[in-house]
Tab-separated table of C-alpha atoms in Angstrom:
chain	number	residue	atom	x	y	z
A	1	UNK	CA	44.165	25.407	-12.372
A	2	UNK	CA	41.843	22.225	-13.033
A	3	UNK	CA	41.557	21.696	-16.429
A	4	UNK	CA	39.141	19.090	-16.573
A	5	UNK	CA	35.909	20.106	-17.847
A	6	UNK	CA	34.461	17.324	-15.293
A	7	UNK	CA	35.811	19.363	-12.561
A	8	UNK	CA	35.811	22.434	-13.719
A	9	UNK	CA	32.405	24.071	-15.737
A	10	UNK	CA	34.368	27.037	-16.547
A	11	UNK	CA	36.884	25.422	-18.921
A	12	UNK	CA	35.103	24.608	-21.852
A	13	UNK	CA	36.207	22.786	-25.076
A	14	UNK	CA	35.769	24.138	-28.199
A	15	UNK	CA	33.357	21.507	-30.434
A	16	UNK	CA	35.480	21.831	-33.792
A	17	UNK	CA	38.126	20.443	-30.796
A	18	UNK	CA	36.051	18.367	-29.126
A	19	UNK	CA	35.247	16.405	-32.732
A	20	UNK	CA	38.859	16.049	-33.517
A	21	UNK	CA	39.603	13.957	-30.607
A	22	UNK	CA	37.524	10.938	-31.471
A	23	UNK	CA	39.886	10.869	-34.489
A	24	UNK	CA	42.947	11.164	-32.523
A	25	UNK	CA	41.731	8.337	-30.135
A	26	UNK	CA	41.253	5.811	-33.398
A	27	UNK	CA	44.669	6.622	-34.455
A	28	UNK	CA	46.294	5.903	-30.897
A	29	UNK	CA	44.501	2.672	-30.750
A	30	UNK	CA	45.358	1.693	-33.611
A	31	UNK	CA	49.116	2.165	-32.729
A	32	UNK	CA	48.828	0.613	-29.737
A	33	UNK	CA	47.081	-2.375	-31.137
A	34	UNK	CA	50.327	-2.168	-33.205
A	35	UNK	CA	52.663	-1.971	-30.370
A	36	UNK	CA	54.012	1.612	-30.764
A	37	UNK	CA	54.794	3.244	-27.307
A	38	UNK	CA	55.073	6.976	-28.202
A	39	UNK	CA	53.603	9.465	-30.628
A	40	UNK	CA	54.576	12.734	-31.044
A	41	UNK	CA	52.610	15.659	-32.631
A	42	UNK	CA	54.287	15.640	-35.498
A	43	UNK	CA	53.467	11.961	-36.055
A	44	UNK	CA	50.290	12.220	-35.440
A	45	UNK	CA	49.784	15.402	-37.885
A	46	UNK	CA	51.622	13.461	-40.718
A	47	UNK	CA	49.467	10.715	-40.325
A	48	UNK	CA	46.072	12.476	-40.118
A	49	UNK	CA	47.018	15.560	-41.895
A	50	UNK	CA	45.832	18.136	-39.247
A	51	UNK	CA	48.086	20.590	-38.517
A	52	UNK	CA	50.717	19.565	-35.634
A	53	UNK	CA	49.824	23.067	-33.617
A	54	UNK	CA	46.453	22.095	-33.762
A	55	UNK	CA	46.722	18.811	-32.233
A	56	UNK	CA	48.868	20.140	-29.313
A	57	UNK	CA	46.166	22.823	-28.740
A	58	UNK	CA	43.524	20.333	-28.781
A	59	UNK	CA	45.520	18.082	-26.156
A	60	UNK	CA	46.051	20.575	-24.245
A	61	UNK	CA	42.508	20.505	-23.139
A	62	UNK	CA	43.352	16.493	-21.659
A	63	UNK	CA	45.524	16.168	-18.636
A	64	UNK	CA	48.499	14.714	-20.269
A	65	UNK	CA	51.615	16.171	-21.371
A	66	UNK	CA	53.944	14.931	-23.910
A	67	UNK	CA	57.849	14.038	-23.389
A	68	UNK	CA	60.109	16.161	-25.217
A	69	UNK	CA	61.467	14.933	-28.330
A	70	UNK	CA	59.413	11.678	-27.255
A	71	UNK	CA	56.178	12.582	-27.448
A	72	UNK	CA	52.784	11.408	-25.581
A	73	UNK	CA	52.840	7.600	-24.230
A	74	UNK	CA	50.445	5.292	-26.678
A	75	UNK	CA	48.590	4.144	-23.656
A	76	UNK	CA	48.344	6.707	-21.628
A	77	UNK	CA	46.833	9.074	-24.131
A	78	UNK	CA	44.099	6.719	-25.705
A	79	UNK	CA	43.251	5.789	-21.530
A	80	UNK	CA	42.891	10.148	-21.008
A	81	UNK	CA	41.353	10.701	-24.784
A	82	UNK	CA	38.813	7.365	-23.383
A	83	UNK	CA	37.989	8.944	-20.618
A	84	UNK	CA	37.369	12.609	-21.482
A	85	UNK	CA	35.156	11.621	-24.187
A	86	UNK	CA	32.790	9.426	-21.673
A	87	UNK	CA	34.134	6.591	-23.784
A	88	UNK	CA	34.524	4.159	-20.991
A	89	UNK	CA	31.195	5.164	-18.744
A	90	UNK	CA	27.989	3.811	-19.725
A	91	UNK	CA	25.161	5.774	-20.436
A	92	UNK	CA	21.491	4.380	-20.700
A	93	UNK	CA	19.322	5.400	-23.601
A	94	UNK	CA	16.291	5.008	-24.864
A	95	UNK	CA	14.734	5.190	-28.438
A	96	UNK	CA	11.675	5.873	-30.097
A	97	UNK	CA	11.369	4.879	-33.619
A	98	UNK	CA	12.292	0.994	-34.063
A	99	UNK	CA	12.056	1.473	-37.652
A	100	UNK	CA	14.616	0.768	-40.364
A	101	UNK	CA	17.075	3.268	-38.642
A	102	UNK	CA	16.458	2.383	-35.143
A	103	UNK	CA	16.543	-1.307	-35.355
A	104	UNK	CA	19.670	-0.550	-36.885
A	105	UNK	CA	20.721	1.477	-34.157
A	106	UNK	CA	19.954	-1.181	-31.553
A	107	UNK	CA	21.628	-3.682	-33.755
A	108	UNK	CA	25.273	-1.865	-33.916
A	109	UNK	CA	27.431	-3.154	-31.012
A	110	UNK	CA	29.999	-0.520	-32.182
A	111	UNK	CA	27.731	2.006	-29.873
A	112	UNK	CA	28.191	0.571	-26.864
A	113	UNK	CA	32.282	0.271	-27.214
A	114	UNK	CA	31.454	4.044	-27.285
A	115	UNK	CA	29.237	3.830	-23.897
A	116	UNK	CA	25.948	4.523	-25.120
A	117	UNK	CA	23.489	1.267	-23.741
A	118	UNK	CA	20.586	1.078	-25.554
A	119	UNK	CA	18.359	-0.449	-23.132
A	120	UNK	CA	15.010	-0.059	-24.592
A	121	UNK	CA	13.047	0.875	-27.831
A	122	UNK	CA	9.691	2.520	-28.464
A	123	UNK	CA	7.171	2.525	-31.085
A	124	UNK	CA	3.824	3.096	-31.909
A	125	UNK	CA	3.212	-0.188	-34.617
A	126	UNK	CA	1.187	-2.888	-32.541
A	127	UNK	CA	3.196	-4.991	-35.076
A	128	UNK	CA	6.246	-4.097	-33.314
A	129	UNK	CA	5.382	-3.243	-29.900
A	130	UNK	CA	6.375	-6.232	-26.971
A	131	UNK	CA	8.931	-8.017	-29.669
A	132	UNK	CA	12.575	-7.746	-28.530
A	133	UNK	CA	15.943	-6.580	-30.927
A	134	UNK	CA	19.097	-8.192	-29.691
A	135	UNK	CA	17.915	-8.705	-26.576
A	136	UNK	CA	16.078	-5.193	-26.178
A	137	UNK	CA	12.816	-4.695	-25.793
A	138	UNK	CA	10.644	-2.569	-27.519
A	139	UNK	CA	7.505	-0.754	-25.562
A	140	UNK	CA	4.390	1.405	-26.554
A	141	UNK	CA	5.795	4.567	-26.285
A	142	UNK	CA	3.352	5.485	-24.041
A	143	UNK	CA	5.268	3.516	-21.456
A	144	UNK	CA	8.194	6.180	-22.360
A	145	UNK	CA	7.966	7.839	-18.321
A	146	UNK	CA	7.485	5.227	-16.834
A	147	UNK	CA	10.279	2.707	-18.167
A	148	UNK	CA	12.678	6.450	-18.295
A	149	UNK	CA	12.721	6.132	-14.618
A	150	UNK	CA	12.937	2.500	-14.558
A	151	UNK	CA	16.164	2.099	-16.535
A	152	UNK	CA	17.222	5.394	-15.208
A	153	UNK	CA	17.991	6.973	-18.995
A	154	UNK	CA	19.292	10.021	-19.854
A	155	UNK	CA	19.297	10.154	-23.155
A	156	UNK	CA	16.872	10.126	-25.686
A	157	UNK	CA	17.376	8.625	-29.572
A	158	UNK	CA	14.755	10.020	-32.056
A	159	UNK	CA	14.794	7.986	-35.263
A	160	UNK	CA	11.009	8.372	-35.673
A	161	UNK	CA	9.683	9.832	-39.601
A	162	UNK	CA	10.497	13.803	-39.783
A	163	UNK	CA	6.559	14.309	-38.954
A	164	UNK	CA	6.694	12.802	-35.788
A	165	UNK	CA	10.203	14.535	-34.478
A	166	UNK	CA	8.611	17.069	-32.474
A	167	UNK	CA	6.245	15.223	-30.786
A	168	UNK	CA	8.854	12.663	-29.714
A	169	UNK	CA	11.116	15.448	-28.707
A	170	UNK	CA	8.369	16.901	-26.286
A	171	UNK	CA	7.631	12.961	-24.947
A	172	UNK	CA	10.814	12.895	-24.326
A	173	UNK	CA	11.779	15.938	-22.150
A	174	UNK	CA	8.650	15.266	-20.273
A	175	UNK	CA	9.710	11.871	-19.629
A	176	UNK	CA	12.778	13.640	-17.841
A	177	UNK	CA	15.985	12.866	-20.370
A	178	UNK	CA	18.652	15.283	-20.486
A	179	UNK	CA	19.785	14.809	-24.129
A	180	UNK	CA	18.371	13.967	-26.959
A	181	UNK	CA	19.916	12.413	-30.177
A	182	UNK	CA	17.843	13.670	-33.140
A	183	UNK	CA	18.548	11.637	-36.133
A	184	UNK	CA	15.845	13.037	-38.145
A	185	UNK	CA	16.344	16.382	-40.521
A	186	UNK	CA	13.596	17.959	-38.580
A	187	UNK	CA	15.230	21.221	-36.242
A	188	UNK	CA	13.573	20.207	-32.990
A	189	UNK	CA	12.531	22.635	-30.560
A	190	UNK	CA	13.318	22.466	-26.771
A	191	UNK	CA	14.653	24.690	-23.966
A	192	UNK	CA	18.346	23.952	-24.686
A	193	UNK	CA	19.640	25.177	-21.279
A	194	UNK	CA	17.518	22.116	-19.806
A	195	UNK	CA	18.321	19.557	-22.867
A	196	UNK	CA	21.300	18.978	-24.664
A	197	UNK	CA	20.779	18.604	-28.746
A	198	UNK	CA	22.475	16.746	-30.776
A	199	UNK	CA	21.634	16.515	-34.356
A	200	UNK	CA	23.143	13.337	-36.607
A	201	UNK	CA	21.245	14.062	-40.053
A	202	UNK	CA	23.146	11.219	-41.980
A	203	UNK	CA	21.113	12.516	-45.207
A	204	UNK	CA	22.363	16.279	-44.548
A	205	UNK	CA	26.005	14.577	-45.417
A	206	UNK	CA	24.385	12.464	-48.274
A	207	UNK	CA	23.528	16.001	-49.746
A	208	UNK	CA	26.960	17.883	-49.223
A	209	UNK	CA	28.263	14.489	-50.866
A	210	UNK	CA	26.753	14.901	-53.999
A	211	UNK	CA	27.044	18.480	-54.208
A	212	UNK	CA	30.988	18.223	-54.317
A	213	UNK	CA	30.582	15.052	-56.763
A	214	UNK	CA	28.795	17.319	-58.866
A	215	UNK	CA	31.353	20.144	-58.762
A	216	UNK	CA	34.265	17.716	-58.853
A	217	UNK	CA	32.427	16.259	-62.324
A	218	UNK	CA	32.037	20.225	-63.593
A	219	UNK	CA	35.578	20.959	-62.924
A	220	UNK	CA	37.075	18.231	-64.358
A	221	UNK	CA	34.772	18.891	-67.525
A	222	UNK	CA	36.173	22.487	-67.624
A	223	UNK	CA	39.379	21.621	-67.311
A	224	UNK	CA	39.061	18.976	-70.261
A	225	UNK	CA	39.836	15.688	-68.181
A	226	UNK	CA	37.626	12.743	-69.129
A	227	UNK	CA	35.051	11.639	-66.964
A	228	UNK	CA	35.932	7.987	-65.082
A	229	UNK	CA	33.099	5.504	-66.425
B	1	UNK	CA	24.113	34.870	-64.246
B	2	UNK	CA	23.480	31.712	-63.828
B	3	UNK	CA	22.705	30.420	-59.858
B	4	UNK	CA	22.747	26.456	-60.050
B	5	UNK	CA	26.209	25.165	-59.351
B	6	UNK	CA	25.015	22.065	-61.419
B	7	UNK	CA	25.313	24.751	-64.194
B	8	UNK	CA	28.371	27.445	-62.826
B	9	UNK	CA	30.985	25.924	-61.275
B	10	UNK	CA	32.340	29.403	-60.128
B	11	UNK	CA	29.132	29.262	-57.677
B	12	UNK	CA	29.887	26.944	-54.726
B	13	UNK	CA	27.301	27.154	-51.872
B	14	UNK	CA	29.509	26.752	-48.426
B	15	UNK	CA	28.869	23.837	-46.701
B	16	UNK	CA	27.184	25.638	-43.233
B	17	UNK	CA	24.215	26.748	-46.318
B	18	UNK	CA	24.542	23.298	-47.788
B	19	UNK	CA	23.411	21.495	-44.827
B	20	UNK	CA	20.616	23.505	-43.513
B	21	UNK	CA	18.969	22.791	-46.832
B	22	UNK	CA	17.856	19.365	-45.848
B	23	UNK	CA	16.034	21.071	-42.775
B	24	UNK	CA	14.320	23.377	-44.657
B	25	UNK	CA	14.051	20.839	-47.130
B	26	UNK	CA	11.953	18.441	-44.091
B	27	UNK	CA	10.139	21.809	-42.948
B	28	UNK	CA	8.405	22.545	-46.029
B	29	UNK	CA	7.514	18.680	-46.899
B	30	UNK	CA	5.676	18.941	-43.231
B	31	UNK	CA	3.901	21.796	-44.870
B	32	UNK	CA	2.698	20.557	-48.399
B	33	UNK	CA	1.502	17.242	-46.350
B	34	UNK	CA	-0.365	19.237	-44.631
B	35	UNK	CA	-1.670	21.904	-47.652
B	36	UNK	CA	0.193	24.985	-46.670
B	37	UNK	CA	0.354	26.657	-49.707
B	38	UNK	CA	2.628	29.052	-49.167
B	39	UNK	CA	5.676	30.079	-46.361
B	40	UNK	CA	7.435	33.405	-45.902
B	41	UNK	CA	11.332	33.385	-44.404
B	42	UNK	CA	9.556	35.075	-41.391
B	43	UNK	CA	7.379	31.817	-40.575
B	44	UNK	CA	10.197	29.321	-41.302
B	45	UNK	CA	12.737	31.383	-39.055
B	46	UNK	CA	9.934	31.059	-36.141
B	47	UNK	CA	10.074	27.414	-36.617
B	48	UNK	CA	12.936	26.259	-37.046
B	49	UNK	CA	14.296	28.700	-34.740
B	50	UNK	CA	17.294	29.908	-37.529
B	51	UNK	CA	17.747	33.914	-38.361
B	52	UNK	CA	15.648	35.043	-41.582
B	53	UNK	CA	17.916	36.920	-43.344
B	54	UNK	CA	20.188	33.310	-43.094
B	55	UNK	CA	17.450	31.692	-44.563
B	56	UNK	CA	17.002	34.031	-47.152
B	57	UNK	CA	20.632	33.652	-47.768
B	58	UNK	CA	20.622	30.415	-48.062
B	59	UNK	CA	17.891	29.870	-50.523
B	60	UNK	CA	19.303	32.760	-52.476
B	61	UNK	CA	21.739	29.815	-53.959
B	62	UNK	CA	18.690	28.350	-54.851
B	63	UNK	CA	16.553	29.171	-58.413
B	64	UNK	CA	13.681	30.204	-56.627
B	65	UNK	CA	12.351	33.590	-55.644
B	66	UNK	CA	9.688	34.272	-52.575
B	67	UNK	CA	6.880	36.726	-53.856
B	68	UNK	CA	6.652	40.054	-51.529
B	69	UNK	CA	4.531	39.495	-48.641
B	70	UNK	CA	3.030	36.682	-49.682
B	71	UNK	CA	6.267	34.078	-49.493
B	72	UNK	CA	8.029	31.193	-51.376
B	73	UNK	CA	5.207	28.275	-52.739
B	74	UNK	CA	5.720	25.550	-50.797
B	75	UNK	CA	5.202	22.714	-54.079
B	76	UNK	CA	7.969	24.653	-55.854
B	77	UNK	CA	10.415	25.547	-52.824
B	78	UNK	CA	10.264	21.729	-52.009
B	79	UNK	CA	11.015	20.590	-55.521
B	80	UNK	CA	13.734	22.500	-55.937
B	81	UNK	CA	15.555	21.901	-52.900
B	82	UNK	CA	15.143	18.058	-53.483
B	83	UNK	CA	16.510	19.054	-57.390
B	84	UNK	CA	19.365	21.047	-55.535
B	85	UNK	CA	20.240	18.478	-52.736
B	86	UNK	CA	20.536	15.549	-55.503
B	87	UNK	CA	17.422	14.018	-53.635
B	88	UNK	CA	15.817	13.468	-57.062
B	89	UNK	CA	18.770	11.521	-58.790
B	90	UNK	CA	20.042	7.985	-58.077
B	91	UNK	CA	23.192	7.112	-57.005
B	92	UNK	CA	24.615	3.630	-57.098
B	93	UNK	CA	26.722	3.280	-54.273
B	94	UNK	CA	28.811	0.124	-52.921
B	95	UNK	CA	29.447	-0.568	-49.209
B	96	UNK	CA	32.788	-2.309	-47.765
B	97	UNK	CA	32.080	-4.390	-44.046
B	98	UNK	CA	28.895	-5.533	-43.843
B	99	UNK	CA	29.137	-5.718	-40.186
B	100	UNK	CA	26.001	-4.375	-38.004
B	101	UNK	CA	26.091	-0.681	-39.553
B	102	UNK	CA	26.857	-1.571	-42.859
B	103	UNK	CA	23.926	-3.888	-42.324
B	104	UNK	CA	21.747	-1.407	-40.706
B	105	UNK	CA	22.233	0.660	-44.314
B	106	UNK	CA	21.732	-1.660	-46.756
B	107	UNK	CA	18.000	-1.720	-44.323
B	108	UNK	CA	17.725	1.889	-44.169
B	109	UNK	CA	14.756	2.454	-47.005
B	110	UNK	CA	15.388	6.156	-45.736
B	111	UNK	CA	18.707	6.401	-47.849
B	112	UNK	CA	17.085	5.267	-50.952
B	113	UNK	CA	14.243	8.370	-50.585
B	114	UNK	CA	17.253	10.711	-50.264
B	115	UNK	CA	18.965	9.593	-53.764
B	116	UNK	CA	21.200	7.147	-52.655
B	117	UNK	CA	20.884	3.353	-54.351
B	118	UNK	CA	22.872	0.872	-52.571
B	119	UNK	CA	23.651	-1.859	-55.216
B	120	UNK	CA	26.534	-4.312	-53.668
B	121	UNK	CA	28.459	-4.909	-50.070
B	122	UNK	CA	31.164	-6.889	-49.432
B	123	UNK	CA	33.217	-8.232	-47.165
B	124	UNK	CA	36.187	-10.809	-45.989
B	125	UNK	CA	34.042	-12.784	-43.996
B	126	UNK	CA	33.308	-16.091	-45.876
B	127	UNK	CA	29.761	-16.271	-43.504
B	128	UNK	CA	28.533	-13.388	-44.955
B	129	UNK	CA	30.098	-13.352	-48.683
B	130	UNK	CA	27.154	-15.323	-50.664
B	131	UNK	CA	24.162	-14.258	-48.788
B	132	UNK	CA	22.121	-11.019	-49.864
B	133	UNK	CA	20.389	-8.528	-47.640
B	134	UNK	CA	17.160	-7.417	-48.090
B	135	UNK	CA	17.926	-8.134	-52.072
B	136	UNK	CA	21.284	-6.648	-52.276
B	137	UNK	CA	24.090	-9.424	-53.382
B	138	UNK	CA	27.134	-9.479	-50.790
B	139	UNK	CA	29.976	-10.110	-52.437
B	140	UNK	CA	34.341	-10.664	-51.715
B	141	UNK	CA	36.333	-7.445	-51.586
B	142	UNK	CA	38.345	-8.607	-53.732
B	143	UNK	CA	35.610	-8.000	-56.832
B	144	UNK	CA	35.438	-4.426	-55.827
B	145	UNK	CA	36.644	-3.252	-59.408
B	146	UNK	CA	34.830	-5.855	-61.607
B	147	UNK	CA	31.391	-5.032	-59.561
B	148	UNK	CA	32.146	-1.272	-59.690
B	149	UNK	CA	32.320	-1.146	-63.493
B	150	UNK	CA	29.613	-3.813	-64.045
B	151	UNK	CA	27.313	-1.241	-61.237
B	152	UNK	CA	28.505	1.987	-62.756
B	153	UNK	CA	28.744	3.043	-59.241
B	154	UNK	CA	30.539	5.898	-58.510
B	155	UNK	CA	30.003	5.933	-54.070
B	156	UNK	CA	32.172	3.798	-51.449
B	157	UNK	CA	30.709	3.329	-48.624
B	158	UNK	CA	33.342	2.396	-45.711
B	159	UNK	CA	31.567	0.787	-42.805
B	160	UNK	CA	34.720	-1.474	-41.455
B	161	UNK	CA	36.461	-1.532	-38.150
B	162	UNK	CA	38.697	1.238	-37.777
B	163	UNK	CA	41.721	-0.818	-38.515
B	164	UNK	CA	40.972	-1.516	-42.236
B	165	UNK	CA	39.573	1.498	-43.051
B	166	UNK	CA	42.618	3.001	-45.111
B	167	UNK	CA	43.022	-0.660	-46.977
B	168	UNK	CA	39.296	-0.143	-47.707
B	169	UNK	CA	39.341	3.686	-49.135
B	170	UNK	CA	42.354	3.168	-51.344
B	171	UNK	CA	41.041	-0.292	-52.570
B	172	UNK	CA	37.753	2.205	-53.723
B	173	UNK	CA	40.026	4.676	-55.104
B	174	UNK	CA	41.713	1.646	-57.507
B	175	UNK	CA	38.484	0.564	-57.764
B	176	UNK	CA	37.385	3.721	-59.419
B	177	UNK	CA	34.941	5.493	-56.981
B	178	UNK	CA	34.510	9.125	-57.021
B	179	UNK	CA	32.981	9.674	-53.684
B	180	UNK	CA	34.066	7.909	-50.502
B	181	UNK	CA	31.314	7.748	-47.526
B	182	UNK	CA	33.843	7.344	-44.242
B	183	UNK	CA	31.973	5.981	-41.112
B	184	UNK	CA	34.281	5.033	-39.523
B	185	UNK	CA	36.435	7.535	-36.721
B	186	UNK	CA	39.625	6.926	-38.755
B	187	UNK	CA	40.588	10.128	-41.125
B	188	UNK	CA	41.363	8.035	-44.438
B	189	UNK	CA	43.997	9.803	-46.861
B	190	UNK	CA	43.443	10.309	-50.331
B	191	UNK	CA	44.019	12.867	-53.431
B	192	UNK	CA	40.559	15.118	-52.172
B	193	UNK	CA	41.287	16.964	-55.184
B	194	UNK	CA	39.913	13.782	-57.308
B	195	UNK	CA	38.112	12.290	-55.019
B	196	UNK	CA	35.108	13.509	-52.821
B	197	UNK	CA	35.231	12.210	-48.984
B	198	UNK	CA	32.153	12.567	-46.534
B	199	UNK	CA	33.356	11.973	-42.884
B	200	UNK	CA	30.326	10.738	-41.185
B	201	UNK	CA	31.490	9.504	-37.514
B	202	UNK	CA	28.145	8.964	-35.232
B	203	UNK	CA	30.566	7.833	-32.590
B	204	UNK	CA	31.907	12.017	-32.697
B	205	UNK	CA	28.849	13.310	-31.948
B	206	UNK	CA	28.501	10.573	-28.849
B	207	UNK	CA	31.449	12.236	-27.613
B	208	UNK	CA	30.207	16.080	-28.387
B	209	UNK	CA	26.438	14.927	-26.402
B	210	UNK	CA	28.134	13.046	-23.187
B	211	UNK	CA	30.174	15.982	-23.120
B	212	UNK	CA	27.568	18.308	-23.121
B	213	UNK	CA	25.868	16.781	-20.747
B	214	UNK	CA	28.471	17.038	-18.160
B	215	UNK	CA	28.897	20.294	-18.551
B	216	UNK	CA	24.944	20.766	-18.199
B	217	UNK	CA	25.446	18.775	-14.977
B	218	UNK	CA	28.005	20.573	-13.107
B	219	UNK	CA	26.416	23.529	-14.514
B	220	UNK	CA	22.745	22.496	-12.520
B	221	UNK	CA	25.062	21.771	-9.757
B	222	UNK	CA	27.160	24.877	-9.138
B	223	UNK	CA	23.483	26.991	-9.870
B	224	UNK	CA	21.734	24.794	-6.791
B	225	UNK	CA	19.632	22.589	-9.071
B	226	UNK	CA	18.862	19.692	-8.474
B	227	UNK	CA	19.120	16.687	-10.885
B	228	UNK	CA	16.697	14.710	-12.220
B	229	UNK	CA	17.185	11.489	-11.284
């Protein structure tokens, strides 16, 4: 039985597991940079307080198998945890919005370490249009088919203002990407067995923030401790 | 009974609810901008393609009732989902590693629409300790406390390599932060009964899309499509 999910459509991993392993992945790399040669699940539970029969269900979705009473090998696992997450393939993107967000986007080398190559930006400002951001330059996004097939991109980044989401989203799947990164709050609407979705709302997590801030300030006003500042 | 959690801390929406609010929240600004007056469940289900009773679910956390047949008003529904999300209140937050995301926030006008006031970074580097960005003073980690008190800031922002990123949480935690905004992949330990922690890792969802995509690959591939591109 393959179970790589490159090789094998039918095995598919859970997201809720599929999220975890990015954080599993920092940890090992961070013990390797440290010269540690084995973890076990144990180790890795204490560490990052998730439960130790979690993370060996989670690995079990990698091809690698840990050593009794040793554990997984350091290298070996962040190398297979790498690789499964597309880590160490590149994949071209373009995006349309090369506002505050995008710029910064284009600006944070930490993306590519995680194989996403922004090779070109969009925008509708004439202000903006033909300049170039670290070395990327940024077209009228009416160019967006056209330079799609030139830089042979798959995905698309949307960091565009919440009324123009849409729009961009539609640009984009005619332009022929496969996924699209939707950093706006907008709900976008495409054929989702054609395009993958992914939605990073940054200000959806800004909101859940201060809705536990707020409860943690209630409860701690019920339960008579002072208030810090 | 009394429905705001800002009022009864014995009502805590769960956090699926929480964070479709900003959606619905973007939906219905798209609609005063362009003088809708009014929007039933019905319509906003359509468009946003989410189930109605969910909606109505969800906003039933809310103080706010639709009228029969007629709808929620769009003004009010939008006000008091911005009063509910903490989109209306400021919140002086400090960022650690002013690096090229931490940058990219300090840049991002978006976060100061959505409540959040970024007052102070800092950082070891000696290049960048001194210098302000876009108006905001970057200053050494080391006067974390002093500028936390003189800010009244009760956010941490963590935006350094993966590496520091515990040092960096419990230095906020001294420091007297109530909320801790983790970008980076590494899961940082602290009390989470006293202290709020927001795991935002845009390097996860990288790894949730390229995996996607694979699997929309191999799916096109076993069904006889071809691929674009």
């Amino acid at each position: 039985m393959i179970l790589d999910p490159l090789q094998d459509p039918r095995v598919v991993i859970p997201e809720p597991a599929l999220r975890r392993l990015p954080w599993y992945l920092a940890y090992v790399s961070l013990l390797r940079q440290k010269g540690v040669e084995y973890v076990s699940s144990t180790q890795i539970s204490r560490d990052l307080s998730v439960d130790s029969s979690q993370i060996a269900k989670d690995l079990s979705f990698l091809n690698i198998k840990g050593k009794t009473r040793i554990g997984y090998e350091v290298a070996s696992l962040e190398q297979v945890l790498q690789n499964f997450l597309g880590f160490r393939l590149s994949h071209n993107a373009l995006i349309v919005g090369v506002g505050s967000l995008g710029g910064a986007l284009i600006q944070d080398s930490g993306l590519e370490q995680f194989g996403l190559n922004i090779v070109a930006g969009f925008d509708v400002n004439p202000q903006i249009i033909g300049r170039t951001i670290c070395g990327i330059p940024v077209f009228d996004v009416k160019e967006l088919e056209l330079r799609r097939r030139q830089f042979a991109a798959e995905i698309g980044i949307i960091t565009v203002p919440v009324q123009a989401a849409q729009e961009v989203a539609d640009k984009f799947v005619a332009a022929g990407v496969k996924a699209l990164w939707n950093f706006t709050p907008f709900r976008i609407k495409v054929d989702e067995e054609q395009i993958v979705v992914q939605n990073t709302s940054i200000y959806a997590h800004l909101a859940v923030m201060y809705n536990r801030l707020n409860l943690s300030k209630i409860r701690s006003h019920f339960s008579g401790e002072g208030d810090v500042q």
